[in-house]
Tab-separated table of C-alpha atoms in Angstrom:
chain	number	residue	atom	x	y	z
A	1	UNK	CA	0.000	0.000	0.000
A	2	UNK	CA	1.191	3.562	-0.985
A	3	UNK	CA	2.905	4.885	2.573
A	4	UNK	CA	0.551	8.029	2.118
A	5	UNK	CA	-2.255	6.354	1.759
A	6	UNK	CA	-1.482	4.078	4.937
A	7	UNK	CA	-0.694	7.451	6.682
A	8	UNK	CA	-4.492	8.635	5.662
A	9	UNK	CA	-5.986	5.351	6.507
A	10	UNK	CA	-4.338	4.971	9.875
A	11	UNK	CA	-5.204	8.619	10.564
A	12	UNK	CA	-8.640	8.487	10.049
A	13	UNK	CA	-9.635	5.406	11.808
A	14	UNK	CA	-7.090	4.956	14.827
A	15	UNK	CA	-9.163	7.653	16.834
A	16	UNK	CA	-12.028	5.685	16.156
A	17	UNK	CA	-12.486	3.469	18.803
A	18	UNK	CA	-12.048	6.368	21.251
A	19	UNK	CA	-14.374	8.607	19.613
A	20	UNK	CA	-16.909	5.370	20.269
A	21	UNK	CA	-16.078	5.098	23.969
A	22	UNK	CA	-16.230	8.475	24.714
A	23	UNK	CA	-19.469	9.381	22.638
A	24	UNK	CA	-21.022	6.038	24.903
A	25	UNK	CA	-19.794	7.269	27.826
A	26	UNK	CA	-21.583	10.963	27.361
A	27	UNK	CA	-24.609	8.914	26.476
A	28	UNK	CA	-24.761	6.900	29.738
A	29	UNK	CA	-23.701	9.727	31.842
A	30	UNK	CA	-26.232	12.203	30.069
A	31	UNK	CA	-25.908	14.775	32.879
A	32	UNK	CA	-28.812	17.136	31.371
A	33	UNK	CA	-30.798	13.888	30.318
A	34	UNK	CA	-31.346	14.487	26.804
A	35	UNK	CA	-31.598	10.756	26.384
A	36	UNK	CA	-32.706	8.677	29.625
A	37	UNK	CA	-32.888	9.387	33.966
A	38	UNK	CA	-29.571	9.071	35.377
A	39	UNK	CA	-27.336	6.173	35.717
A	40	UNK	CA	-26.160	5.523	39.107
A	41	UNK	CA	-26.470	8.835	40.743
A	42	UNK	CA	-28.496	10.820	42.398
A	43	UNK	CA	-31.470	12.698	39.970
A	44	UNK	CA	-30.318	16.464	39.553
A	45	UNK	CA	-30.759	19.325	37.662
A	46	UNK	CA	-28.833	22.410	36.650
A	47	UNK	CA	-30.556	25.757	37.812
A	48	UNK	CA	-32.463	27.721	35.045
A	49	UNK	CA	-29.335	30.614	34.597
A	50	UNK	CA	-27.440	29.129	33.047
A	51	UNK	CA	-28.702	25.901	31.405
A	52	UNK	CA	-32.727	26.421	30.463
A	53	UNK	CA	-32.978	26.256	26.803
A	54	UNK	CA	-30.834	22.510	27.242
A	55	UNK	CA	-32.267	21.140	30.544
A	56	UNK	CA	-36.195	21.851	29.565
A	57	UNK	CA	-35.635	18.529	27.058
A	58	UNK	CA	-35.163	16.213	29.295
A	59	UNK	CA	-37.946	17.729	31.803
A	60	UNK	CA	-40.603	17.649	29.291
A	61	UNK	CA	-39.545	14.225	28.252
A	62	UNK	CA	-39.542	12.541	31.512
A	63	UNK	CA	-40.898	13.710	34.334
A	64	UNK	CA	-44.701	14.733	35.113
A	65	UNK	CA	-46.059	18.161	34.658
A	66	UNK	CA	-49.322	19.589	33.442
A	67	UNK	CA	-48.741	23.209	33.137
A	68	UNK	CA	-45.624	25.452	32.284
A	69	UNK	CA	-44.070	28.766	33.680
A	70	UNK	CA	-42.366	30.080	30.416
A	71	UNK	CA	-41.088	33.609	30.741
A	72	UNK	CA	-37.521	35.205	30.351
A	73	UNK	CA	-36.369	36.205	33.522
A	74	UNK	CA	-38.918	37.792	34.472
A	75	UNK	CA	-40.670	34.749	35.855
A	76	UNK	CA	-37.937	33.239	37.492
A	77	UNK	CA	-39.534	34.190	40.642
A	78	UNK	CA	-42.900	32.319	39.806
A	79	UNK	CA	-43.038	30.048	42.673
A	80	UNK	CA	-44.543	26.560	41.040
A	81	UNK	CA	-45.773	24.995	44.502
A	82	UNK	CA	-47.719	28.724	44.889
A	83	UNK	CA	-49.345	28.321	41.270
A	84	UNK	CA	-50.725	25.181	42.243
A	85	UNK	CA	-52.413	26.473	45.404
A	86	UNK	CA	-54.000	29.388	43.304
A	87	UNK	CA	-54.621	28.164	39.905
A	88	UNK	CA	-54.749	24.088	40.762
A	89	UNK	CA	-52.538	21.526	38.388
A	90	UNK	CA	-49.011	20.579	38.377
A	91	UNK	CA	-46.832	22.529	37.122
A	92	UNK	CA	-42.841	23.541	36.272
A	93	UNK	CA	-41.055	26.547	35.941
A	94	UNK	CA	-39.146	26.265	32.389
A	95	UNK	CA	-37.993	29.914	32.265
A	96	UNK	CA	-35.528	31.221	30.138
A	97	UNK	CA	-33.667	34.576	30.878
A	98	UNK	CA	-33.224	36.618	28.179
A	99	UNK	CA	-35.908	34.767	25.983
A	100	UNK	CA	-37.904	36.593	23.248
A	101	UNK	CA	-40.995	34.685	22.158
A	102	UNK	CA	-38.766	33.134	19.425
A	103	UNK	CA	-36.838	30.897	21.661
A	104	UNK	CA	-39.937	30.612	24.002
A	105	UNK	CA	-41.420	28.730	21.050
A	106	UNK	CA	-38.789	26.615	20.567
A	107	UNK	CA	-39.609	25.029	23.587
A	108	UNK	CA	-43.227	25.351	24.159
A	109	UNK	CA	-43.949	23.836	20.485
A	110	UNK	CA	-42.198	21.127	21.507
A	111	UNK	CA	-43.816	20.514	25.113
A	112	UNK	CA	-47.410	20.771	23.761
A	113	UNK	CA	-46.193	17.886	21.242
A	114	UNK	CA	-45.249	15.799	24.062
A	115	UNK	CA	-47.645	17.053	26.877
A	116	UNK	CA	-51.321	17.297	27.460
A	117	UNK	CA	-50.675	21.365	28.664
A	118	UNK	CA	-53.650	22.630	30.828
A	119	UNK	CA	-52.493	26.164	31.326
A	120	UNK	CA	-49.123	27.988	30.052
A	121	UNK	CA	-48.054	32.031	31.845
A	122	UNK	CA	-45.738	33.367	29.180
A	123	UNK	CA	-43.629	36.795	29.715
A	124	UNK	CA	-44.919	39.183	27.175
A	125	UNK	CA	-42.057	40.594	26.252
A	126	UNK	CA	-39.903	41.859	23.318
A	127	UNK	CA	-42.929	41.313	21.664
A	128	UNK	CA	-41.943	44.663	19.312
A	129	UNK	CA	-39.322	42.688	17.874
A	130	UNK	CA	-40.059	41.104	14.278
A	131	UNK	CA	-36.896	38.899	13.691
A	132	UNK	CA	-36.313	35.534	15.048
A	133	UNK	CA	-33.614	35.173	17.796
A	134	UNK	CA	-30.465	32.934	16.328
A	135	UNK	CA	-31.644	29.362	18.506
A	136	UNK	CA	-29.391	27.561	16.446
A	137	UNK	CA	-27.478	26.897	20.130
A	138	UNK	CA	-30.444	24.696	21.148
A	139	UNK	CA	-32.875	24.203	18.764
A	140	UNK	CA	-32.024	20.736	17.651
A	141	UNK	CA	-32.713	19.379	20.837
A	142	UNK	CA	-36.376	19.789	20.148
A	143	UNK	CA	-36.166	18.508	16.225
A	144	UNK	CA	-37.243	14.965	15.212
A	145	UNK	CA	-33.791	13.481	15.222
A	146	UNK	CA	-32.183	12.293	18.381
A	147	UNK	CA	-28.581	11.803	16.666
A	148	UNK	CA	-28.008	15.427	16.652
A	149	UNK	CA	-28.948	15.700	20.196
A	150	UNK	CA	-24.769	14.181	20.835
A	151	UNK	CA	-23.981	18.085	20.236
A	152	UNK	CA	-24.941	19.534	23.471
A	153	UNK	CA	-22.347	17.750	24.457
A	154	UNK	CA	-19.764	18.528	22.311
A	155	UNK	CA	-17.801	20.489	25.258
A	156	UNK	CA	-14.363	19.679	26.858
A	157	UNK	CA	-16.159	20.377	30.462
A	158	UNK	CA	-18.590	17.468	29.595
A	159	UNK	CA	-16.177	15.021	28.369
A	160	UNK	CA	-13.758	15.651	31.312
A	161	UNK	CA	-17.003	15.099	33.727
A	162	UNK	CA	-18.328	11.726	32.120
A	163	UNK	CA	-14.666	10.366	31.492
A	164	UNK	CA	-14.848	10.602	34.872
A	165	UNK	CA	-18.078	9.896	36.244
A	166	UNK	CA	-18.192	12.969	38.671
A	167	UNK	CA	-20.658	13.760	40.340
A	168	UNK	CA	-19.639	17.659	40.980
A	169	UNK	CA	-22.782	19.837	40.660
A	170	UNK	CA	-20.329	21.742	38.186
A	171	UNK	CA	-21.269	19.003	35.765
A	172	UNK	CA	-24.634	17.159	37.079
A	173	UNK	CA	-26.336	20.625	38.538
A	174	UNK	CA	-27.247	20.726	42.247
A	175	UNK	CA	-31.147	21.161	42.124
A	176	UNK	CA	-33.016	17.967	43.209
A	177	UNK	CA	-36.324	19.324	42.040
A	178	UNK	CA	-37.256	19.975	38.464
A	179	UNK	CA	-40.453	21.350	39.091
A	180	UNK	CA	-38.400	24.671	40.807
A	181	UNK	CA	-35.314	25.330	39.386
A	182	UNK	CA	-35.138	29.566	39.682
A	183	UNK	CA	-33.187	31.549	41.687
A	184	UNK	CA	-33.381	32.319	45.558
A	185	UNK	CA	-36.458	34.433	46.427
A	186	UNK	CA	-35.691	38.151	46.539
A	187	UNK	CA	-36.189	40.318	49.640
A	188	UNK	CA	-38.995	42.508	49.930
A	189	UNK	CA	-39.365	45.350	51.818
A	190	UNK	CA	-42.482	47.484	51.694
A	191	UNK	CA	-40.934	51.411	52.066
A	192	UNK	CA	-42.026	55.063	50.587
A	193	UNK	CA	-41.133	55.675	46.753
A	194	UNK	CA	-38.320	57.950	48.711
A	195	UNK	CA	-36.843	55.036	50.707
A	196	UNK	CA	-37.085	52.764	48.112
A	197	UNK	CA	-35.471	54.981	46.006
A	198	UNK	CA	-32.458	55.095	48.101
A	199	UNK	CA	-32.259	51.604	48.776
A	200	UNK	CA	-32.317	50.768	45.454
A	201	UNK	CA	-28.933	53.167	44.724
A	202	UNK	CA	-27.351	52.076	47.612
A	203	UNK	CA	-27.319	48.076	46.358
A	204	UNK	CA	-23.435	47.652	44.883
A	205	UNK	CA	-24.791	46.209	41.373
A	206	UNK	CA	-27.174	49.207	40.513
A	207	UNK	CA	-23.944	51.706	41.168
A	208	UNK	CA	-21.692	49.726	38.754
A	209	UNK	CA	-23.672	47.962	36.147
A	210	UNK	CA	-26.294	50.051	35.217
A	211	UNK	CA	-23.951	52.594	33.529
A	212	UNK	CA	-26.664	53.720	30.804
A	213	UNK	CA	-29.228	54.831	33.341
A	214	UNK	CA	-26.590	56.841	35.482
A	215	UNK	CA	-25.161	58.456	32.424
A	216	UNK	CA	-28.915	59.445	31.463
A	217	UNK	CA	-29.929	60.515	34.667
A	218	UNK	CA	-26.751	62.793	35.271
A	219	UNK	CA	-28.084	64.545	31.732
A	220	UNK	CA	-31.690	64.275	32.089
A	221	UNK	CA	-32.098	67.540	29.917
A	222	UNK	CA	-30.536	65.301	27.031
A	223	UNK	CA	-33.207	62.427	27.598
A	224	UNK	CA	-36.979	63.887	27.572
A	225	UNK	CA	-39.644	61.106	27.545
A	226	UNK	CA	-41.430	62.094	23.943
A	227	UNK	CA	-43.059	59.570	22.326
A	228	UNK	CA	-42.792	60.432	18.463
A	229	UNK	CA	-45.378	59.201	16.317
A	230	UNK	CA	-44.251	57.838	13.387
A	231	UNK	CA	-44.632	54.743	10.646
A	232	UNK	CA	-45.275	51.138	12.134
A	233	UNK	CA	-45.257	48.288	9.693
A	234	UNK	CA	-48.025	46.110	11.050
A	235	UNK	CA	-47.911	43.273	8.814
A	236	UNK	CA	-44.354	42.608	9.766
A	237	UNK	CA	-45.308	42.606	13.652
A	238	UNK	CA	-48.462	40.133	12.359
A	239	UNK	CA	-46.079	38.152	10.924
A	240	UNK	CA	-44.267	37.621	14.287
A	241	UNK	CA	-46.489	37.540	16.384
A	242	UNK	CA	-49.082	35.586	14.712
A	243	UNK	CA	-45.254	32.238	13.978
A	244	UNK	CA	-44.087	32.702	17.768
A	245	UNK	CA	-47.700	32.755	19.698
A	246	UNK	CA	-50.968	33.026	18.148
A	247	UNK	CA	-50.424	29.808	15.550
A	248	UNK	CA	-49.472	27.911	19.119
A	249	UNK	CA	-52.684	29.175	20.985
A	250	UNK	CA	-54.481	28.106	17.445
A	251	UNK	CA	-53.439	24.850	16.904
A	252	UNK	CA	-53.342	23.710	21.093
A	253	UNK	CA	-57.103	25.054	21.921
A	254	UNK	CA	-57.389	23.320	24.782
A	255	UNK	CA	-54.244	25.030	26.512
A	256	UNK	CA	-54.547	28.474	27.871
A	257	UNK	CA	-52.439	31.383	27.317
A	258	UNK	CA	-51.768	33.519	30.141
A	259	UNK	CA	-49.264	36.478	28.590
A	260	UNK	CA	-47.832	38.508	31.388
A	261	UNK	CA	-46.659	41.884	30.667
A	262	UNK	CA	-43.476	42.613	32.657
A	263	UNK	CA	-43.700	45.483	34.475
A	264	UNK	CA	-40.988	48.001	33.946
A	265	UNK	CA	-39.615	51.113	36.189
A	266	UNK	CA	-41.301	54.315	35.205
A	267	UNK	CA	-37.330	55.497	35.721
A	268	UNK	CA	-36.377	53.173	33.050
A	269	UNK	CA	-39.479	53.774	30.839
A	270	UNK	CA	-38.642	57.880	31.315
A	271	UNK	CA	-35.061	57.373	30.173
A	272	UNK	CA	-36.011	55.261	27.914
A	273	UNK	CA	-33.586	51.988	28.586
A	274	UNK	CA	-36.038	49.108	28.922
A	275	UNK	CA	-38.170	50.485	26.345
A	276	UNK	CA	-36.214	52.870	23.695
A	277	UNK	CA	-39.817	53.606	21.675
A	278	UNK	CA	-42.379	53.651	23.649
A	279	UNK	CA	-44.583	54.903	20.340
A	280	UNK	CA	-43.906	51.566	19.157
A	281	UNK	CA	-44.773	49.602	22.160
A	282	UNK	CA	-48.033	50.916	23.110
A	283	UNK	CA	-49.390	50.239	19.048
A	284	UNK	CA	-47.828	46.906	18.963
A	285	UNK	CA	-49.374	46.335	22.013
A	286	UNK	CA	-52.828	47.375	21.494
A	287	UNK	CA	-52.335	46.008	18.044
A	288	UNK	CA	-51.528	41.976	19.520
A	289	UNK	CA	-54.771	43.133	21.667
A	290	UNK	CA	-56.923	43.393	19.165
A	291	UNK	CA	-55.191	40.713	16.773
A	292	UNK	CA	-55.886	38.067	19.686
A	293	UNK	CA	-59.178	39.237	21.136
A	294	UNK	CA	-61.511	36.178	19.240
A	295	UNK	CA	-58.888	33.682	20.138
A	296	UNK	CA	-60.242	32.294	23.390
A	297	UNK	CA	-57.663	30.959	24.927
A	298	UNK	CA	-55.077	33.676	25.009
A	299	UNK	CA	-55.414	36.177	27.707
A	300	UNK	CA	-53.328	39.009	28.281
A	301	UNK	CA	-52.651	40.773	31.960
A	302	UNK	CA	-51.067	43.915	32.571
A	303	UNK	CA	-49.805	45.897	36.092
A	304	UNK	CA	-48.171	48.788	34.240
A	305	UNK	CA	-52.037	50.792	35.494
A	306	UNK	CA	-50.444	50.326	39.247
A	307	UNK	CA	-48.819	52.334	41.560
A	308	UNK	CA	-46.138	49.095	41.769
A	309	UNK	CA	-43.760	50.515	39.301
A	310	UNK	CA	-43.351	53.958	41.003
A	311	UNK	CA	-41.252	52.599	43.338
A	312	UNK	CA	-37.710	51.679	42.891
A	313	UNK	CA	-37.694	49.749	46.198
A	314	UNK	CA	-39.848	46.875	44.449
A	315	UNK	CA	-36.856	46.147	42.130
A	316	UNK	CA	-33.590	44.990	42.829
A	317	UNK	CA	-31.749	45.775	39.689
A	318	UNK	CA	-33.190	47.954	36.815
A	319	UNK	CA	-34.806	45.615	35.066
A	320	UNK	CA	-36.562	42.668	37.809
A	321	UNK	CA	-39.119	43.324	40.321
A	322	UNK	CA	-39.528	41.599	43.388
A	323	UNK	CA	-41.233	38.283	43.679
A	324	UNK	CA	-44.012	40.067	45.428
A	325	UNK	CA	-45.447	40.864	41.631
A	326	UNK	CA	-44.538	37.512	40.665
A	327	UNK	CA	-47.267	36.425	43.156
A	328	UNK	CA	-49.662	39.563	42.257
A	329	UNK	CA	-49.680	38.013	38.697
A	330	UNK	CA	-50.807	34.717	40.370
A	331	UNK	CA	-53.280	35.938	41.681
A	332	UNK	CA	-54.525	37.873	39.012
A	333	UNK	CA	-55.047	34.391	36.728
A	334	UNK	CA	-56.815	33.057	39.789
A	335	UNK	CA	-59.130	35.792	40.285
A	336	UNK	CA	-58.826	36.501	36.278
A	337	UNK	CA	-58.461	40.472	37.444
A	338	UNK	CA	-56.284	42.757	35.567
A	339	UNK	CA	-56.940	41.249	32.287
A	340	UNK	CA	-55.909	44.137	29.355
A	341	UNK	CA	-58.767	43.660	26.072
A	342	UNK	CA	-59.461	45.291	23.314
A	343	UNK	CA	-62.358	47.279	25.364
A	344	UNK	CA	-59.809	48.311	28.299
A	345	UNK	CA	-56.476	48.506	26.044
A	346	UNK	CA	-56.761	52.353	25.159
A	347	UNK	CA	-57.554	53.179	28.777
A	348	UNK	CA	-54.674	51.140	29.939
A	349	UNK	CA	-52.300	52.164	28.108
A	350	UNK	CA	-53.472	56.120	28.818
A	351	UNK	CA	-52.780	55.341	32.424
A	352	UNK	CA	-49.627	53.797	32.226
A	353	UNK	CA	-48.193	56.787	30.257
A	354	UNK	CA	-49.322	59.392	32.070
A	355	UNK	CA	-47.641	58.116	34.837
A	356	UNK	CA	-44.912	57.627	33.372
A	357	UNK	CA	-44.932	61.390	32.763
A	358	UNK	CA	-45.521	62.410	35.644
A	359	UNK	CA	-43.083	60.288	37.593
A	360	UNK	CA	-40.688	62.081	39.621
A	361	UNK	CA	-37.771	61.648	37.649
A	362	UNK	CA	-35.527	64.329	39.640
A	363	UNK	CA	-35.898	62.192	42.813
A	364	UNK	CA	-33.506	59.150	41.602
A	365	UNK	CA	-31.300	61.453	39.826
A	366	UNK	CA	-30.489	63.656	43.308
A	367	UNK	CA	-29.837	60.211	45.294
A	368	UNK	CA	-27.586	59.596	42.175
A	369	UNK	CA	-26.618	62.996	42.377
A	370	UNK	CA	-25.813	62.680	46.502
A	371	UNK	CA	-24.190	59.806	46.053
A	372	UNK	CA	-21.355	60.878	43.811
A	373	UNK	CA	-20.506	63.566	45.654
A	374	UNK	CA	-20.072	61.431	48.777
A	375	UNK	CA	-17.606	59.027	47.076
C-alpha cells in the first residue's frame, strides 16, 4: 500500500475506537438527560441561569407536569408549589432569561407535542421585535432526530465530567427538584417611593452595572420622555407575532395562554432603557390586543395601570421586580383580574403613560446625584 495512503488510513480510523467510547460514555452519563434518567447517581438538575434552553428537554420528556411557567427572567420568581395552590394543576417553571418569544417557542412547540398542557403564563415581552432570535445553540434538541442531540455535548467540560463519572454539581447541577429550578427568592421590603429609592442606589450592582441609566440621569435635559409618532409596519409585527404565539394558541385550543406583561420602572421607561420607543410599544401592544381578542384561549394581563412601578424599592436591579409581583400576577389568573382587552387597552395604556410622565424623575437622579458627591 502507498505509505501516504497508509498514513491517511491509519489517521482516520485509529481515533475511532475512542471517539466510540467516549461518545457512549456521554450517552450513559447524560448529565442534562437528553436521552434517559440518570445512571447511578443521584437525579439532579442544573438551575435555570445558566442551562434552560438545554435542561427543559429532558424535563418535558420525563418527568410529570401539566402546566408550564415560560417567561424570560422575568418569571424566574414564579413560585410553582404557589401556582398550584392558586390556579390548581401541576406545574414547572421552564424559564428562560433573556428569551424573546422566538426561543420561548422553541420550547413550548415542543412541550405541547409531548404534553397534554392545561395552562401555560408566558412573559410578554420583546414582543416589538419582528426577527427571530439565532436558537441555532439549542434548537435541535427539540427537532425529530435524536442523533443530533450528541452536540450539546460537544464540550471539553462534559467530556472531562463523564470520562470521569463525577458527580460535581459543576457538571450534574445541584437542584433535586425539576419542578423549581429559579433563583433564591428576593427580599422585599415594603418602604415610601423615597426610601425605596435610596435603597435601590445604595445596592453595589445598581452603582456599577447600570452605567446607561446613570449616564442618562446625570443629563436628564438630554433624555426627555417624547413619544414620536411615526410609521409602524403592522404586517411585519403580524407576521411575528401571529409564527411565535398566536399559531401555538391556534393549533393547542385546549391550553390556555396567560401572557404577562413585565412590568418596567417608570425610571427606566422615562429614560427610555427598557423600552427605547415607547410609540412603538403601546401600538404593537394594542395592536396583539386586538389581533388576539376572538382567540379564546389567550389572555393578556397587565400591572403597568399600578402604583407598583413607582417605586424603585420593588426592584432589585433595573430591570426585575420583586417576587411580590410575581405572586400579584398569580393571583390575578386566579381571580382573572387585571386582564388588558381590546375594550380596556386604550384606557390602559393612557394610564400607564401618564404616569410615566408624571413620575418624579428628579428624585432618583439627586440620590444619584448625593451619592457621587459622597464618594
Amino acid at each position: 500500500m502507498n505509505p501516504y495512503k497508509k498514513f491517511i488510513i491509519l489517521t482516520l480510523f485509529l481515533p475511532m475506537p475512542f471517539l466510540v467510547i467516549i461518545v457512549l460514555f456521554l450517552y450513559l452519563y447524560d448529565p442534562l438527560q437528553v436521552y434517559h434518567k440518570p445512571y447511578f447517581r443521584e437525579t439532579t438538575f442544573f438551575q435555570l441561569s445558566g442551562h434552560s434552553r438545554w435542561q427543559s428537554k429532558g424535563i418535558i420528556d420525563f418527568y410529570d407536569f401539566d402546566s408550564i411557567i415560560m417567561g424570560s427572567s422575568m418569571l424566574m420568581g414564579t413560585n410553582v408549589f404557589e401556582a398550584e395552590s392558586k390556579l390548581g394543576g401541576k406545574w414547572v417553571n421552564l424559564t428562560m432569561p433573556g428569551s424573546g418569544l422566538s426561543d420561548k417557542k422553541v420550547v413550548l412547540h415542543y412541550a405541547l407535542q409531548h404534553k397534554a398542557l392545561k395552562d401555560i403564563i408566558v412573559s410578554f415581552d420583546w414582543f416589538t421585535e419582528t426577527r427571530d432570535r439565532d436558537t441555532s445553540k439549542f434548537d435541535y434538541l427539540y427537532d425529530d432526530n435524536p442523533i443530533n442531540d450528541m452536540k450539546v455535548y460537544y464540550d471539553f467540560k462534559f467530556v472531562a465530567c463523564a470520562l470521569m463519572w463525577s458527580k460535581n454539581p459543576k457538571c450534574v447541577g445541584d437542584q433535586n427538584d425539576y419542578r423549581q429550578i429559579f433563583r433564591e427568592p428576593s427580599h422585599i421590603t415594603k418602604q415610601s417611593v423615597l426610601d425605596g429609592a435610596k435603597e435601590w442606589f445604595s445596592k453595589e450592582y445598581n452603582q456599577g452595572a447600570e452605567k446607561k441609566i446613570l449616564e442618562r440621569l446625570e443629563n436628564l435635559e438630554k433624555y426627555p420622555f417624547n413619544p414620536i409618532p411615526h410609521e409602524i409596519d403592522y404586517e411585519k409585527h403580524k407576521n411575528y407575532l401571529y409564527d411565535n404565539i398566536i399559531i401555538l394558541a391556534k393549533n393547542n385550543p385546549h391550553t390556555t395562554f396567560h401572557l404577562v406583561i413585565p412590568a418596567h420602572t417608570r425610571m427606566t421607561y422615562r429614560l427610555q432603557v427598557e423600552v427605547d420607543d415607547f410609540y412603538l410599544y403601546k401600538n404593537v401592544l394594542r395592536y396583539f390586543v386586538f389581533l388576539s381578542k376572538d382567540i379564546s384561549n389567550i389572555k393578556i394581563y397587565g400591572f403597568d395601570d399600578l402604583d407598583y412601578a413607582d417605586n424603585l424599592g420593588n426592584y432589585f436591579d433595573s430591570t426585575h421586580y420583586n417576587d411580590d409581583m410575581n405572586s400579584m400576577q398569580l393571583d390575578a389568573i386566579a381571580t382573572q383580574t387585571h386582564i388588558v382587552t381590546s375594550e380596556n387597552i386604550d384606557a390602559y395604556l393612557d394610564t400607564m403613560e401618564q404616569k410615566i410622565y408624571e413620575y418624579d424623575i428628579e428624585l432618583p437622579a439627586r440620590i444619584w446625584k448625593e451619592i457621587k458627591e459622597s464618594q
